[in-house]
PDB file of C-alpha atoms in Angstrom:
ATOM      1  CA  UNK A  12      72.271   8.071 -45.081  1.00  0.00           C
ATOM      2  CA  UNK A  13      70.642   7.064 -41.810  1.00  0.00           C
ATOM      3  CA  UNK A  14      67.060   8.066 -41.191  1.00  0.00           C
ATOM      4  CA  UNK A  15      68.158  10.425 -38.381  1.00  0.00           C
ATOM      5  CA  UNK A  16      70.561  12.245 -40.689  1.00  0.00           C
ATOM      6  CA  UNK A  17      67.923  12.323 -43.445  1.00  0.00           C
ATOM      7  CA  UNK A  18      65.410  13.805 -40.987  1.00  0.00           C
ATOM      8  CA  UNK A  19      67.817  16.562 -39.925  1.00  0.00           C
ATOM      9  CA  UNK A  20      68.739  17.399 -43.504  1.00  0.00           C
ATOM     10  CA  UNK A  21      65.058  17.476 -44.498  1.00  0.00           C
ATOM     11  CA  UNK A  22      64.425  19.798 -41.559  1.00  0.00           C
ATOM     12  CA  UNK A  23      67.400  21.909 -42.715  1.00  0.00           C
ATOM     13  CA  UNK A  24      65.948  22.019 -46.233  1.00  0.00           C
ATOM     14  CA  UNK A  25      62.516  23.005 -44.931  1.00  0.00           C
ATOM     15  CA  UNK A  26      64.056  25.782 -42.830  1.00  0.00           C
ATOM     16  CA  UNK A  27      66.170  26.943 -45.775  1.00  0.00           C
ATOM     17  CA  UNK A  28      63.079  27.225 -48.017  1.00  0.00           C
ATOM     18  CA  UNK A  29      61.276  29.303 -45.415  1.00  0.00           C
ATOM     19  CA  UNK A  30      64.325  31.508 -44.713  1.00  0.00           C
ATOM     20  CA  UNK A  31      64.913  32.201 -48.399  1.00  0.00           C
ATOM     21  CA  UNK A  32      61.239  33.035 -48.963  1.00  0.00           C
ATOM     22  CA  UNK A  33      61.259  35.352 -45.940  1.00  0.00           C
ATOM     23  CA  UNK A  34      64.000  37.357 -47.673  1.00  0.00           C
ATOM     24  CA  UNK A  35      61.836  37.877 -50.765  1.00  0.00           C
ATOM     25  CA  UNK A  36      58.623  39.705 -51.559  1.00  0.00           C
ATOM     26  CA  UNK A  37      55.366  37.759 -51.317  1.00  0.00           C
ATOM     27  CA  UNK A  38      55.177  36.779 -54.991  1.00  0.00           C
ATOM     28  CA  UNK A  39      58.901  36.243 -55.523  1.00  0.00           C
ATOM     29  CA  UNK A  40      60.227  32.758 -56.220  1.00  0.00           C
ATOM     30  CA  UNK A  41      63.317  30.803 -55.274  1.00  0.00           C
ATOM     31  CA  UNK A  42      65.138  28.037 -57.085  1.00  0.00           C
ATOM     32  CA  UNK A  43      65.486  24.585 -55.513  1.00  0.00           C
ATOM     33  CA  UNK A  44      69.237  24.801 -56.127  1.00  0.00           C
ATOM     34  CA  UNK A  45      69.399  27.847 -53.803  1.00  0.00           C
ATOM     35  CA  UNK A  46      67.925  25.680 -51.064  1.00  0.00           C
ATOM     36  CA  UNK A  47      70.327  22.816 -51.821  1.00  0.00           C
ATOM     37  CA  UNK A  48      73.325  25.156 -51.682  1.00  0.00           C
ATOM     38  CA  UNK A  49      72.192  26.430 -48.286  1.00  0.00           C
ATOM     39  CA  UNK A  50      71.765  22.865 -46.955  1.00  0.00           C
ATOM     40  CA  UNK A  51      75.126  21.780 -48.387  1.00  0.00           C
ATOM     41  CA  UNK A  52      76.878  24.777 -46.814  1.00  0.00           C
ATOM     42  CA  UNK A  53      75.502  23.787 -43.417  1.00  0.00           C
ATOM     43  CA  UNK A  54      76.734  20.218 -43.929  1.00  0.00           C
ATOM     44  CA  UNK A  55      80.090  21.238 -45.442  1.00  0.00           C
ATOM     45  CA  UNK A  56      81.967  19.811 -42.465  1.00  0.00           C
ATOM     46  CA  UNK A  57      80.768  16.419 -43.702  1.00  0.00           C
ATOM     47  CA  UNK A  58      83.299  15.174 -46.280  1.00  0.00           C
ATOM     48  CA  UNK A  59      80.604  12.882 -47.676  1.00  0.00           C
ATOM     49  CA  UNK A  60      78.679  15.902 -49.002  1.00  0.00           C
ATOM     50  CA  UNK A  61      80.898  17.185 -51.809  1.00  0.00           C
ATOM     51  CA  UNK A  62      78.296  19.178 -53.671  1.00  0.00           C
ATOM     52  CA  UNK A  63      74.920  20.825 -53.406  1.00  0.00           C
ATOM     53  CA  UNK A  64      73.631  18.293 -55.936  1.00  0.00           C
ATOM     54  CA  UNK A  65      73.811  15.621 -53.242  1.00  0.00           C
ATOM     55  CA  UNK A  66      71.287  17.631 -51.203  1.00  0.00           C
ATOM     56  CA  UNK A  67      68.682  17.773 -53.983  1.00  0.00           C
ATOM     57  CA  UNK A  68      66.710  14.625 -53.008  1.00  0.00           C
ATOM     58  CA  UNK A  69      66.178  15.922 -49.471  1.00  0.00           C
ATOM     59  CA  UNK A  70      65.311  19.366 -50.846  1.00  0.00           C
ATOM     60  CA  UNK A  71      62.693  17.844 -53.160  1.00  0.00           C
ATOM     61  CA  UNK A  72      61.238  15.875 -50.233  1.00  0.00           C
ATOM     62  CA  UNK A  73      61.000  19.005 -48.071  1.00  0.00           C
ATOM     63  CA  UNK A  74      59.408  20.982 -50.905  1.00  0.00           C
ATOM     64  CA  UNK A  75      56.885  18.203 -51.554  1.00  0.00           C
ATOM     65  CA  UNK A  76      55.949  18.254 -47.865  1.00  0.00           C
ATOM     66  CA  UNK A  77      55.632  22.050 -47.761  1.00  0.00           C
ATOM     67  CA  UNK A  78      53.463  21.888 -50.879  1.00  0.00           C
ATOM     68  CA  UNK A  79      51.203  19.219 -49.356  1.00  0.00           C
ATOM     69  CA  UNK A  80      50.829  21.438 -46.277  1.00  0.00           C
ATOM     70  CA  UNK A  81      49.814  24.379 -48.478  1.00  0.00           C
ATOM     71  CA  UNK A  82      52.782  26.496 -47.392  1.00  0.00           C
ATOM     72  CA  UNK A  83      54.376  26.773 -50.842  1.00  0.00           C
ATOM     73  CA  UNK A  84      53.386  26.299 -54.441  1.00  0.00           C
ATOM     74  CA  UNK A  85      55.473  25.462 -57.446  1.00  0.00           C
ATOM     75  CA  UNK A  86      55.503  27.340 -60.693  1.00  0.00           C
ATOM     76  CA  UNK A  87      57.330  27.562 -63.976  1.00  0.00           C
ATOM     77  CA  UNK A  88      57.318  30.651 -66.158  1.00  0.00           C
ATOM     78  CA  UNK A  89      54.573  32.148 -64.006  1.00  0.00           C
ATOM     79  CA  UNK A  90      52.195  29.184 -64.236  1.00  0.00           C
ATOM     80  CA  UNK A  91      51.348  27.205 -61.102  1.00  0.00           C
ATOM     81  CA  UNK A  92      52.255  23.520 -61.302  1.00  0.00           C
ATOM     82  CA  UNK A  93      50.104  20.785 -59.758  1.00  0.00           C
ATOM     83  CA  UNK A  94      53.164  18.687 -58.899  1.00  0.00           C
ATOM     84  CA  UNK A  95      56.932  18.802 -59.042  1.00  0.00           C
ATOM     85  CA  UNK A  96      58.307  17.762 -62.413  1.00  0.00           C
ATOM     86  CA  UNK A  97      61.003  19.216 -64.627  1.00  0.00           C
ATOM     87  CA  UNK A  98      62.265  22.704 -63.840  1.00  0.00           C
ATOM     88  CA  UNK A  99      60.321  24.647 -61.245  1.00  0.00           C
ATOM     89  CA  UNK A 100      60.404  27.610 -58.903  1.00  0.00           C
ATOM     90  CA  UNK A 101      59.080  27.832 -55.344  1.00  0.00           C
ATOM     91  CA  UNK A 102      56.967  30.609 -53.843  1.00  0.00           C
ATOM     92  CA  UNK A 103      54.658  31.146 -50.907  1.00  0.00           C
ATOM     93  CA  UNK A 104      51.219  29.692 -51.529  1.00  0.00           C
ATOM     94  CA  UNK A 105      48.960  32.420 -52.869  1.00  0.00           C
ATOM     95  CA  UNK A 106      45.437  32.906 -51.545  1.00  0.00           C
ATOM     96  CA  UNK A 107      42.684  31.592 -53.795  1.00  0.00           C
ATOM     97  CA  UNK A 108      41.014  34.253 -55.934  1.00  0.00           C
TER      98      UNK A 108
END
């Protein structure tokens, strides 16, 4: 994958995260696979992208960036995670209490 294509797919993944979160309530979460499916659908004209699983690395990269920017936070079973590992959900960053 060229860096230009990777950049556009990462931008697509970032936009997909934000679009999916906009459709949910403030504390609702989304699954990374939802984002990957959205990215894969957009790239479906590309025969080299047979499955949403192929989009997962770029989705993880976009989520890591959004997390570093403080836009989103990751959680699992209601507990906030410090970093992405194992299964996780994505939600808007919550204000500090």
